Short mmCIF file of C-alpha atoms and ligand atoms in Angstrom, two decimals:
data_model
loop_
_atom_site.label_atom_id
_atom_site.label_comp_id
_atom_site.label_asym_id
_atom_site.label_seq_id
_atom_site.Cartn_x
_atom_site.Cartn_y
_atom_site.Cartn_z
CA MET N 1 26.56 15.92 3.81
CA SER N 2 26.30 16.59 -0.03
CA ASP N 3 28.56 18.34 -2.12
CA GLN N 4 25.38 19.38 -4.63
CA PRO N 5 23.52 22.50 -3.52
CA LEU N 6 19.69 22.24 -3.50
CA LYS N 7 18.15 22.26 -6.58
CA LEU N 8 14.45 22.70 -7.34
CA TYR N 9 12.44 22.95 -10.54
CA ASN N 10 11.21 26.48 -11.20
CA THR N 11 8.40 26.09 -13.21
CA LEU N 12 8.71 29.46 -14.28
CA ASN N 13 11.86 28.96 -15.99
CA ARG N 14 11.28 25.42 -16.81
CA GLN N 15 14.62 23.87 -15.41
CA LYS N 16 15.99 23.01 -12.25
CA GLU N 17 17.69 25.95 -10.47
CA ILE N 18 20.21 25.95 -7.25
CA PHE N 19 17.81 27.16 -4.73
CA THR N 20 19.03 30.63 -3.20
CA PRO N 21 16.33 32.24 -0.95
CA LEU N 22 16.23 35.86 -0.68
CA SER N 23 17.34 36.35 2.81
CA PRO N 24 19.01 32.86 4.08
CA PRO N 25 18.21 31.54 6.64
CA TYR N 26 14.78 32.53 6.08
CA VAL N 27 12.41 31.09 3.78
CA GLY N 28 9.27 32.38 2.71
CA MET N 29 6.62 29.55 0.98
CA TYR N 30 3.36 29.72 -0.04
CA VAL N 31 1.21 26.75 -0.83
CA CYS N 32 -2.35 26.95 -2.23
CA GLY N 33 -4.56 25.26 0.31
CA PRO N 34 -7.97 23.55 0.05
CA THR N 35 -11.42 24.80 -0.72
CA VAL N 36 -13.40 23.51 2.05
CA TYR N 37 -16.53 22.46 0.29
CA ASN N 38 -16.26 18.77 0.50
CA ASN N 39 -13.81 16.06 2.02
CA VAL N 40 -10.26 16.41 0.55
CA HIS N 41 -9.56 13.10 -1.73
CA LEU N 42 -6.31 11.46 -1.79
CA GLY N 43 -5.58 13.34 -4.74
CA ASN N 44 -5.24 16.79 -2.85
CA VAL N 45 -3.27 14.76 -0.25
CA ARG N 46 -0.50 14.04 -2.83
CA THR N 47 -0.28 17.60 -3.29
CA PHE N 48 0.02 18.79 0.38
CA LEU N 49 2.63 15.97 0.87
CA THR N 50 4.69 17.33 -1.54
CA PHE N 51 5.12 20.48 0.05
CA ASP N 52 5.22 18.92 3.64
CA THR N 53 8.03 16.82 2.27
CA LEU N 54 9.72 20.25 0.84
CA PHE N 55 9.08 22.16 4.30
CA ARG N 56 10.60 19.09 6.54
CA TYR N 57 13.67 19.07 4.32
CA LEU N 58 14.51 22.71 4.06
CA THR N 59 14.03 22.52 8.17
CA HIS N 60 16.23 19.76 7.84
CA ILE N 61 19.02 21.42 5.84
CA GLY N 62 19.17 24.22 8.42
CA TYR N 63 16.58 26.58 6.71
CA LYS N 64 14.09 28.62 8.92
CA VAL N 65 10.84 28.51 6.87
CA ARG N 66 7.68 30.44 7.30
CA TYR N 67 4.94 28.23 5.45
CA VAL N 68 1.69 29.61 4.77
CA ARG N 69 -1.19 27.46 3.42
CA ASN N 70 -4.24 28.98 3.21
CA ILE N 71 -7.77 27.89 3.53
CA THR N 72 -10.10 28.90 0.32
CA ASP N 73 -13.61 29.60 1.93
CA VAL N 74 -15.12 31.87 -0.34
CA GLY N 75 -14.65 33.02 -3.99
CA HIS N 76 -14.24 29.75 -5.62
CA LEU N 77 -16.61 28.90 -7.87
CA VAL N 78 -18.02 25.97 -9.21
CA GLY N 79 -16.18 25.33 -12.98
CA ASP N 80 -13.25 27.64 -11.24
CA GLY N 81 -14.01 30.32 -13.33
CA ASP N 82 -15.51 33.95 -13.42
CA GLU N 83 -19.12 32.76 -13.13
CA GLY N 84 -21.71 30.80 -11.17
CA GLU N 85 -22.26 29.71 -7.65
CA ASP N 86 -19.56 29.59 -5.32
CA LYS N 87 -18.68 25.89 -4.30
CA ILE N 88 -19.08 26.34 -0.56
CA GLY N 89 -22.51 28.70 -0.94
CA ARG N 90 -23.68 26.13 -3.00
CA MET N 91 -23.15 23.29 -0.54
CA ALA N 92 -24.64 25.71 1.79
CA LYS N 93 -27.80 26.07 0.00
CA LEU N 94 -28.30 22.28 -0.57
CA GLU N 95 -27.79 21.38 3.20
CA LYS N 96 -29.63 24.56 4.35
CA VAL N 97 -26.88 25.35 6.84
CA GLU N 98 -24.76 28.41 6.86
CA PRO N 99 -21.74 28.72 4.61
CA MET N 100 -19.30 28.95 7.47
CA GLU N 101 -20.75 25.56 8.92
CA ILE N 102 -19.95 24.21 5.56
CA VAL N 103 -16.38 25.75 6.08
CA GLN N 104 -15.77 24.60 9.47
CA ARG N 105 -16.97 21.09 8.45
CA TYR N 106 -14.38 20.53 6.01
CA THR N 107 -11.52 22.37 7.49
CA ASN N 108 -11.92 20.00 10.62
CA ASP N 109 -11.87 17.28 8.10
CA PHE N 110 -9.32 18.70 6.48
CA HIS N 111 -6.75 19.04 9.49
CA GLN N 112 -7.72 15.65 10.70
CA VAL N 113 -6.70 14.14 7.32
CA THR N 114 -3.34 16.11 7.61
CA ALA N 115 -2.52 14.89 10.97
CA THR N 116 -3.56 11.24 10.13
CA PHE N 117 -0.70 11.14 7.32
CA ASN N 118 1.45 13.33 9.96
CA LEU N 119 1.64 16.48 7.49
CA LEU N 120 3.29 18.92 9.74
CA PRO N 121 0.58 22.17 10.46
CA PRO N 122 1.86 25.50 8.36
CA SER N 123 3.21 28.62 10.29
CA ILE N 124 0.29 30.35 9.38
CA GLU N 125 -3.14 29.03 7.96
CA PRO N 126 -5.06 32.24 6.76
CA THR N 127 -8.53 32.32 5.48
CA ALA N 128 -9.73 34.25 2.33
CA THR N 129 -12.55 35.49 4.58
CA GLY N 130 -10.35 36.71 7.09
CA HIS N 131 -8.85 38.91 4.32
CA LEU N 132 -11.31 40.86 2.60
CA ILE N 133 -9.96 44.13 3.77
CA GLU N 134 -6.76 43.54 2.15
CA GLN N 135 -8.81 42.00 -0.81
CA ILE N 136 -10.81 45.50 -1.12
CA GLU N 137 -7.60 47.38 -0.92
CA ALA N 138 -5.78 45.32 -3.59
CA VAL N 139 -8.82 45.55 -5.91
CA GLN N 140 -8.54 49.56 -5.04
CA LYS N 141 -5.22 49.54 -5.96
CA LEU N 142 -5.11 47.95 -9.10
CA ILE N 143 -7.83 50.01 -10.41
CA ALA N 144 -5.99 53.16 -9.46
CA GLU N 145 -2.88 51.57 -11.47
CA GLY N 146 -5.06 51.43 -14.29
CA LEU N 147 -5.14 47.62 -14.35
CA ALA N 148 -8.38 46.96 -13.34
CA TYR N 149 -11.81 48.27 -14.68
CA GLU N 150 -15.28 48.23 -12.88
CA SER N 151 -18.05 46.79 -14.81
CA ASN N 152 -21.78 46.64 -13.42
CA GLY N 153 -20.53 45.96 -9.91
CA SER N 154 -17.65 43.66 -10.64
CA VAL N 155 -13.95 44.62 -11.20
CA TYR N 156 -12.22 42.73 -13.60
CA PHE N 157 -8.24 42.72 -14.20
CA ASP N 158 -7.12 44.22 -17.86
CA ILE N 159 -4.80 41.70 -19.50
CA ILE N 160 -4.14 43.79 -22.48
CA LYS N 161 -3.38 46.82 -20.12
CA TYR N 162 -1.21 44.43 -18.08
CA ASN N 163 0.67 43.53 -21.29
CA GLU N 164 1.18 46.74 -22.66
CA GLY N 165 2.91 47.51 -19.58
CA GLY N 166 5.76 45.47 -20.38
CA HIS N 167 4.48 42.16 -18.69
CA ASN N 168 3.83 38.84 -20.06
CA TYR N 169 0.68 37.22 -18.90
CA GLY N 170 1.28 33.25 -19.92
CA LYS N 171 4.72 33.17 -19.01
CA LEU N 172 4.48 30.90 -16.09
CA SER N 173 1.79 28.41 -18.22
CA GLY N 174 3.86 28.88 -21.33
CA ARG N 175 0.45 30.03 -23.04
CA VAL N 176 0.64 32.61 -25.61
CA LEU N 177 -1.76 35.76 -25.45
CA ASP N 178 -3.03 35.45 -29.02
CA ASP N 179 -3.61 31.65 -28.85
CA LEU N 180 -5.55 32.22 -25.69
CA LEU N 181 -7.68 34.88 -27.34
CA ASN N 182 -8.30 32.49 -30.25
CA GLU N 183 -9.41 29.60 -28.01
CA THR N 184 -11.68 31.49 -25.33
CA ARG N 185 -15.47 30.98 -26.19
CA GLU N 186 -17.79 33.87 -25.33
CA LEU N 187 -19.18 32.84 -21.88
CA ASP N 188 -21.92 34.20 -20.06
CA GLY N 189 -20.83 37.41 -18.67
CA GLN N 190 -18.25 38.46 -20.87
CA ALA N 191 -19.89 41.26 -21.97
CA GLU N 192 -19.21 42.69 -18.98
CA LYS N 193 -15.58 42.34 -19.86
CA ARG N 194 -12.91 44.30 -22.19
CA ASN N 195 -11.42 41.36 -23.26
CA PRO N 196 -12.62 37.65 -22.52
CA LEU N 197 -9.48 36.74 -20.65
CA ASP N 198 -9.97 39.30 -18.32
CA PHE N 199 -10.35 37.68 -14.92
CA ALA N 200 -12.75 38.73 -11.99
CA ILE N 201 -10.88 40.36 -8.93
CA TRP N 202 -14.28 41.11 -7.32
CA LYS N 203 -17.67 40.08 -8.16
CA ASN N 204 -21.02 41.61 -8.26
CA ALA N 205 -23.12 39.42 -6.07
CA SER N 206 -26.81 38.58 -6.94
CA PRO N 207 -29.30 38.75 -4.11
CA GLU N 208 -29.44 34.87 -4.11
CA HIS N 209 -25.63 34.64 -3.72
CA ILE N 210 -25.23 34.05 0.08
CA MET N 211 -21.72 34.84 0.91
CA GLN N 212 -21.45 38.53 0.36
CA TRP N 213 -19.95 41.73 1.63
CA ASN N 214 -20.10 45.45 1.10
CA SER N 215 -17.51 46.97 -1.24
CA PRO N 216 -16.80 50.63 -2.78
CA TRP N 217 -18.68 48.55 -5.91
CA GLY N 218 -21.78 47.28 -3.89
CA LYS N 219 -22.10 44.09 -2.83
CA GLY N 220 -20.29 41.33 -3.91
CA PHE N 221 -17.30 38.68 -3.05
CA PRO N 222 -13.49 38.31 -3.77
CA GLY N 223 -11.94 36.76 -6.92
CA TRP N 224 -10.43 33.28 -6.21
CA HIS N 225 -7.16 34.37 -7.72
CA LEU N 226 -6.87 37.50 -5.82
CA GLU N 227 -6.92 35.86 -2.19
CA CYS N 228 -3.71 34.02 -2.71
CA THR N 229 -1.92 36.86 -3.68
CA CYS N 230 -2.91 39.03 -0.70
CA MET N 231 -2.70 36.14 1.70
CA SER N 232 1.07 35.24 0.52
CA THR N 233 2.14 39.13 0.27
CA LYS N 234 0.78 40.07 3.44
CA TYR N 235 2.68 37.52 5.20
CA LEU N 236 5.97 36.68 3.19
CA GLY N 237 6.42 40.26 1.54
CA LYS N 238 5.95 41.34 -2.19
CA GLN N 239 8.49 38.95 -3.33
CA PHE N 240 8.62 35.64 -1.47
CA ASP N 241 11.17 32.40 -2.25
CA ILE N 242 8.55 29.16 -3.13
CA HIS N 243 5.16 29.48 -4.29
CA GLY N 244 3.42 25.69 -4.40
CA GLY N 245 0.27 24.13 -5.67
CA GLY N 246 -0.80 21.28 -7.53
CA MET N 247 -0.04 21.28 -11.49
CA ASP N 248 -3.73 21.89 -12.30
CA LEU N 249 -3.36 25.24 -10.61
CA LYS N 250 -0.70 26.83 -12.86
CA PHE N 251 -3.11 28.39 -15.19
CA PRO N 252 -4.89 30.59 -14.82
CA HIS N 253 -4.71 30.59 -10.96
CA HIS N 254 -0.94 31.03 -10.88
CA GLU N 255 -0.70 32.58 -13.68
CA CYS N 256 -3.27 35.22 -12.62
CA GLU N 257 -1.40 35.59 -9.13
CA ILE N 258 1.54 36.90 -11.03
CA ALA N 259 -0.13 39.36 -12.68
CA GLN N 260 -1.91 40.86 -9.75
CA GLY N 261 1.36 40.75 -7.60
CA THR N 262 3.12 42.35 -10.65
CA GLY N 263 0.51 44.98 -11.14
CA LEU N 264 0.23 45.54 -7.22
CA THR N 265 3.77 46.04 -6.51
CA GLY N 266 5.89 46.35 -9.84
CA VAL N 267 7.95 43.29 -8.84
CA ASP N 268 7.31 39.63 -9.61
CA PRO N 269 5.70 37.91 -6.55
CA VAL N 270 7.57 34.40 -6.40
CA ARG N 271 11.26 33.06 -7.12
CA TYR N 272 10.36 29.45 -7.65
CA TRP N 273 7.45 28.26 -8.69
CA MET N 274 6.76 24.72 -7.63
CA HIS N 275 3.87 22.06 -9.08
CA SER N 276 3.05 18.64 -7.92
CA ASN N 277 1.85 16.19 -10.75
CA MET N 278 -1.57 14.70 -10.41
CA LEU N 279 -2.48 11.57 -8.47
CA THR N 280 -4.23 9.61 -11.29
CA VAL N 281 -6.39 6.42 -11.37
CA ASN N 282 -6.03 4.39 -14.38
CA GLY N 283 -4.32 7.41 -16.16
CA GLN N 284 -7.16 9.77 -15.44
CA LYS N 285 -6.82 12.67 -12.87
CA MET N 286 -8.29 11.60 -9.71
CA SER N 287 -11.09 14.33 -8.69
CA LYS N 288 -14.25 14.47 -7.20
CA SER N 289 -16.19 15.60 -10.30
CA LEU N 290 -15.13 12.75 -12.32
CA GLY N 291 -16.20 10.17 -9.86
CA ASN N 292 -13.16 8.54 -9.14
CA SER N 293 -11.67 10.06 -6.01
CA PHE N 294 -10.70 8.00 -3.33
CA LEU N 295 -11.30 9.42 0.29
CA PRO N 296 -8.36 8.58 2.95
CA HIS N 297 -11.58 6.49 5.62
CA GLU N 298 -11.94 4.59 2.68
CA LEU N 299 -8.42 3.38 2.07
CA PHE N 300 -8.20 2.88 5.94
CA THR N 301 -11.17 0.73 6.20
CA GLY N 302 -10.56 -0.98 2.75
CA SER N 303 -14.37 0.10 1.86
CA HIS N 304 -13.92 1.88 -1.49
CA PRO N 305 -15.36 -1.24 -4.27
CA LEU N 306 -12.12 -1.11 -5.95
CA LEU N 307 -9.98 -1.87 -3.01
CA ASP N 308 -9.54 -5.68 -1.78
CA GLN N 309 -7.95 -4.58 1.68
CA ALA N 310 -7.08 -1.76 3.97
CA PHE N 311 -4.28 -0.02 3.87
CA SER N 312 -2.70 2.41 6.43
CA PRO N 313 -1.66 5.83 6.76
CA MET N 314 2.04 5.43 6.33
CA THR N 315 1.58 2.83 3.64
CA VAL N 316 -0.20 5.71 1.62
CA ARG N 317 2.48 8.41 2.69
CA PHE N 318 5.54 5.83 1.55
CA PHE N 319 3.49 4.99 -1.68
CA MET N 320 3.40 8.79 -2.54
CA LEU N 321 6.89 9.48 -1.64
CA GLN N 322 8.30 6.32 -3.66
CA SER N 323 7.60 8.44 -6.46
CA GLN N 324 9.04 12.17 -7.36
CA TYR N 325 6.81 14.83 -7.45
CA ARG N 326 7.01 15.61 -10.90
CA SER N 327 5.61 12.30 -12.22
CA THR N 328 2.16 11.61 -12.14
CA LEU N 329 1.36 8.88 -9.84
CA ASP N 330 -0.93 5.78 -10.42
CA PHE N 331 -3.23 4.78 -7.60
CA SER N 332 -4.31 0.93 -7.81
CA ASN N 333 -4.71 -1.97 -5.36
CA ASP N 334 -1.48 -3.49 -6.72
CA ALA N 335 0.81 -0.51 -6.41
CA LEU N 336 -0.42 0.05 -2.73
CA LYS N 337 -0.07 -3.52 -1.82
CA ALA N 338 4.16 -3.42 -3.15
CA ALA N 339 4.05 0.15 -0.89
CA GLN N 340 2.86 -1.81 2.13
CA LYS N 341 5.67 -4.55 1.61
CA GLY N 342 8.23 -1.81 1.37
CA TYR N 343 7.10 0.41 3.98
CA LYS N 344 7.12 -2.72 6.32
CA ARG N 345 10.87 -3.29 5.21
CA LEU N 346 11.65 0.28 5.93
CA VAL N 347 10.06 0.70 9.19
CA ASN N 348 11.86 -2.69 10.46
CA GLY N 349 14.98 -1.13 9.40
CA TYR N 350 14.39 1.78 11.51
CA ARG N 351 13.34 0.20 14.51
CA VAL N 352 16.46 -2.07 14.52
CA LEU N 353 18.61 0.85 14.09
CA LYS N 354 16.86 3.00 16.47
CA LEU N 355 17.48 0.19 19.39
CA GLN N 356 20.75 -0.93 18.52
CA GLU N 357 23.58 0.66 20.44
CA PHE N 358 27.21 0.57 19.20
CA MET N 359 29.27 -2.41 21.12
CA GLU N 360 33.02 -1.58 21.25
CA GLU N 361 35.05 -4.88 20.35
CA GLU N 362 38.84 -4.84 20.21
CA ASP N 363 39.63 -7.97 17.99
CA VAL N 364 37.10 -7.10 15.32
CA ALA N 365 38.39 -5.62 12.32
CA ILE N 366 36.82 -2.58 10.29
CA ASP N 367 34.99 -3.92 7.23
CA GLU N 368 36.16 -0.70 4.79
CA LYS N 369 33.98 -1.68 2.01
CA LYS N 370 30.45 -1.74 3.98
CA LYS N 371 31.83 1.66 5.77
CA ALA N 372 32.01 3.19 2.54
CA ASP N 373 28.82 1.86 0.83
CA ILE N 374 26.91 3.52 4.08
CA GLU N 375 28.61 6.71 4.09
CA ASN N 376 27.87 6.97 0.09
CA SER N 377 24.19 5.73 0.82
CA VAL N 378 23.95 8.49 3.22
CA ARG N 379 25.42 11.11 0.77
CA GLY N 380 23.17 9.50 -1.64
CA PHE N 381 20.05 10.23 0.09
CA TYR N 382 21.14 14.17 0.52
CA GLU N 383 22.00 14.21 -3.18
CA ALA N 384 18.45 12.71 -4.40
CA MET N 385 16.77 15.15 -2.19
CA ASN N 386 19.12 17.71 -3.38
CA ASP N 387 18.00 16.86 -6.80
CA ASP N 388 14.72 18.35 -7.15
CA LEU N 389 13.12 16.28 -4.11
CA ASN N 390 13.47 12.86 -5.68
CA THR N 391 12.03 11.09 -3.14
CA ALA N 392 12.32 8.17 -5.25
CA VAL N 393 15.98 7.67 -5.36
CA ALA N 394 16.18 8.79 -1.55
CA ILE N 395 14.29 6.00 -0.61
CA ALA N 396 16.06 3.38 -2.96
CA GLN N 397 19.42 4.82 -0.73
CA LEU N 398 17.48 3.84 2.77
CA PHE N 399 16.75 0.47 1.47
CA ASN N 400 20.56 -0.07 0.91
CA LEU N 401 20.86 1.07 4.64
CA VAL N 402 18.14 -1.68 5.51
CA LYS N 403 20.66 -4.25 4.36
CA TYR N 404 23.14 -3.24 7.19
CA ALA N 405 20.30 -2.80 9.91
CA ASN N 406 19.25 -6.44 8.96
CA MET N 407 23.06 -7.81 9.33
CA LEU N 408 23.37 -6.11 12.46
CA TYR N 409 20.29 -7.34 13.63
CA LEU N 410 20.89 -11.04 12.60
CA ASN N 411 24.29 -10.66 13.95
CA GLN N 412 25.92 -11.34 10.75
CA LEU N 413 27.67 -7.91 10.87
CA LYS N 414 29.28 -6.35 14.25
CA SER N 415 28.93 -2.80 15.21
CA ALA N 416 32.54 -2.67 15.89
CA ALA N 417 33.23 -3.53 12.13
CA LEU N 418 31.85 -0.43 11.08
CA GLY N 419 33.28 1.82 13.52
CA ARG N 420 32.00 3.98 15.99
CA GLU N 421 31.44 6.85 13.51
CA THR N 422 29.90 5.08 10.58
CA PHE N 423 27.57 3.14 13.06
CA GLU N 424 26.56 6.26 14.69
CA LEU N 425 26.05 8.08 11.46
CA LEU N 426 23.95 5.11 9.88
CA LYS N 427 21.74 4.98 13.06
CA GLU N 428 21.35 8.79 13.49
CA LYS N 429 20.66 9.54 9.95
CA PHE N 430 18.55 6.72 9.17
CA VAL N 431 16.22 7.52 11.99
CA LEU N 432 16.33 11.44 11.00
CA PHE N 433 15.56 10.74 7.36
CA PHE N 434 12.75 8.39 8.19
CA GLU N 435 11.08 10.67 10.95
CA ASP N 436 11.82 14.27 9.98
CA VAL N 437 12.60 14.31 6.48
CA LEU N 438 10.09 11.57 5.35
CA GLY N 439 7.40 12.32 8.08
CA LEU N 440 7.15 8.33 8.37
CA GLN N 441 5.96 6.77 11.64
CA GLU N 442 5.77 3.25 13.28
CA GLU N 443 2.02 2.06 13.37
CA LYS N 444 1.55 -0.22 16.14
CA THR N 445 -1.65 -0.87 18.44
CA ALA N 446 0.04 -1.82 21.24
CA GLY N 447 2.80 -0.19 23.42
CA ASP N 448 6.42 -1.39 23.80
CA ALA N 449 5.83 -2.54 27.27
CA VAL N 450 2.79 -4.66 26.33
CA LEU N 451 4.37 -6.06 23.45
CA GLY N 452 7.49 -7.01 25.54
CA GLY N 453 5.44 -8.43 28.46
CA MET N 454 4.06 -10.62 25.83
CA LEU N 455 7.29 -11.69 24.64
CA SER N 456 8.68 -12.73 27.91
CA LEU N 457 5.38 -14.81 28.04
CA TYR N 458 6.47 -16.58 24.90
CA ARG N 459 9.60 -17.36 26.26
CA GLU N 460 8.28 -18.69 29.34
CA TYR N 461 5.58 -20.85 27.60
CA LYS N 462 8.54 -21.93 25.12
CA ALA N 463 10.39 -23.11 27.88
CA ALA N 464 7.66 -24.80 29.23
CA GLN N 465 6.69 -26.31 26.12
CA GLU N 466 3.10 -25.39 26.09
CA TYR N 467 2.84 -24.93 22.47
CA GLU N 468 -0.73 -23.84 22.02
CA LYS N 469 -0.14 -20.95 24.14
CA VAL N 470 3.00 -20.46 22.39
CA ASP N 471 0.54 -20.31 19.38
CA GLU N 472 -1.69 -17.99 20.83
CA ILE N 473 1.25 -15.52 21.51
CA ARG N 474 2.01 -15.80 17.67
CA LEU N 475 -1.57 -14.98 17.01
CA TYR N 476 -1.61 -12.38 19.11
CA PHE N 477 1.41 -10.52 17.29
CA LYS N 478 -0.07 -11.50 13.80
CA ASN N 479 -3.48 -9.89 14.42
CA GLN N 480 -1.67 -6.68 15.00
CA GLY N 481 0.28 -7.15 11.70
CA LEU N 482 3.38 -8.22 13.50
CA VAL N 483 5.60 -11.32 13.95
CA ILE N 484 7.61 -12.88 16.50
CA ARG N 485 11.26 -12.91 15.22
CA ASP N 486 12.76 -16.34 16.98
CA MET N 487 16.53 -16.14 16.70
CA LYS N 488 19.22 -17.93 17.94
CA HIS N 489 21.03 -14.82 19.89
CA ARG N 490 17.43 -13.27 20.83
CA ILE N 491 13.84 -13.29 20.48
CA ASP N 492 12.14 -10.09 19.24
CA TRP N 493 9.30 -9.00 17.45
CA ALA N 494 8.81 -6.98 13.76
CA TYR N 495 6.51 -5.78 11.41
CA GLU N 496 5.14 -8.50 9.33
CA GLU N 497 6.78 -7.74 5.76
P1 AMP G 1 -8.99 22.30 -4.03
O1 AMP G 1 -9.29 21.92 -2.82
O2 AMP G 1 -9.80 21.73 -5.40
O3 AMP G 1 -8.45 23.70 -4.54
O4 AMP G 1 -7.46 21.21 -4.26
C1 AMP G 1 -6.53 21.41 -3.50
C2 AMP G 1 -5.33 21.25 -3.96
O5 AMP G 1 -4.97 19.60 -4.32
C3 AMP G 1 -4.68 21.98 -5.33
O6 AMP G 1 -3.33 22.09 -5.07
C4 AMP G 1 -4.76 21.22 -6.18
O7 AMP G 1 -3.90 21.20 -7.58
C5 AMP G 1 -4.67 19.63 -5.59
N1 AMP G 1 -5.16 18.24 -6.58
C6 AMP G 1 -6.62 18.31 -6.93
N2 AMP G 1 -6.66 17.31 -7.45
C7 AMP G 1 -5.29 16.47 -7.33
C8 AMP G 1 -4.97 15.09 -8.14
N3 AMP G 1 -5.60 14.50 -8.45
N4 AMP G 1 -3.69 14.70 -7.50
C9 AMP G 1 -2.66 15.76 -7.13
N5 AMP G 1 -2.86 17.12 -6.63
C10 AMP G 1 -4.42 17.10 -6.93
ZN1 ZN G 2 -4.17 29.57 -4.74
#
């Protein structure tokens, strides 16, 4: 549909690049999943939504995507560094339960949240604890390559050795090793390291550290960065197409993944690095530790103190899609209210087009201008998505199409005036873009049959001039966020905009 190829912004080269997979039509994509020690907040949802949209779009344009998104259930330490408690182990201690109970509880929560927002499940969802053997083998290999060393039962990746081998630790984040060295403070445990920037790929566990396993270096646990290297390359190969995650993971997490992968196999593991920008609240990153996070259920119920009403999952999904994934997105009541209006307008257009059928009429002339505008908007949708997934512009194209949906609905435009081909293009593409690419859904509490029945009653009461009953039926719709559209040529219901 579009003359332009798909371009994606590659963090590695700091530019938009034409996306050419290693072995088309297959695409391998890895996304860092959640650390399951607490409830996912809306910031996390934004990142997963970005890659859900990419997964959907790649599939829509014909690629066969293997999408791997892991569950981090060990090794991610409080503070994101090499020292301290495991995030999951800490919660387990606090609550006096098994670490795996914490993992199960928040994995379930994550799955429930992703389903609510209509995020597609990945093709493979590996866990770090399920890949300890792979991680121990990777540590052994890195030691054998001279790129890692053991110290007091921990094993560290040797950054200086790695760079001496002609590599560039810092190339993804644009950091310069010397600057990094100057910035690094002496922290606990660094006496074990040859260089303060070296990072743990295996950590010695003290007896009170609950999550620990036997290894050639004694009892310990794997490093956070190593798990993603092992799980991505196991399922996608030593080099694969796309690696995604939130912007905050660029350094050190993804930088370390490049170093480990390159050290293990000799090739750069990832061809396109993609980073989703942060969801912010008053300009500050939404995060649990800053105390400014919103949980999905707080939105659905409107119970968060900063919200003055409830918002539905699709309103939130639409709100996030309205900005391109590389821009920051600020979360506020007003922005959500505007998104709610926009979403309702879009879903009404969707419903109209889904139900509308082409009607042949011989004496209707083709409206060339409208026909061309519709075709341009469909093309414009693809062009926007091909321009580094610019969902903001893509949605603007859909709004242009909603205009025609409304004209058809109000009988101001006859489908015959568009010609069968353009009408079918409008209908088919709009529905596909809405459902498959943007992953939006209708939200209504009653089924079509019930609503249809209520409309019949409405007609009967109206004909019998029983206006109290008519009002009752209007109220029934209103309570569900719907309105009755009583038009000259037909009576129907729609979402209240
Ligand atoms: P975590 O469970 O902390 O490892 O985070 C899971 C994913 O959510 C990572 O890709 C993070 O980069 C991402 N993330 C965390 N906070 C935000 C935020 N405020 N906005 C967007 N993404 C975020
Ligand atoms: Zn990761």
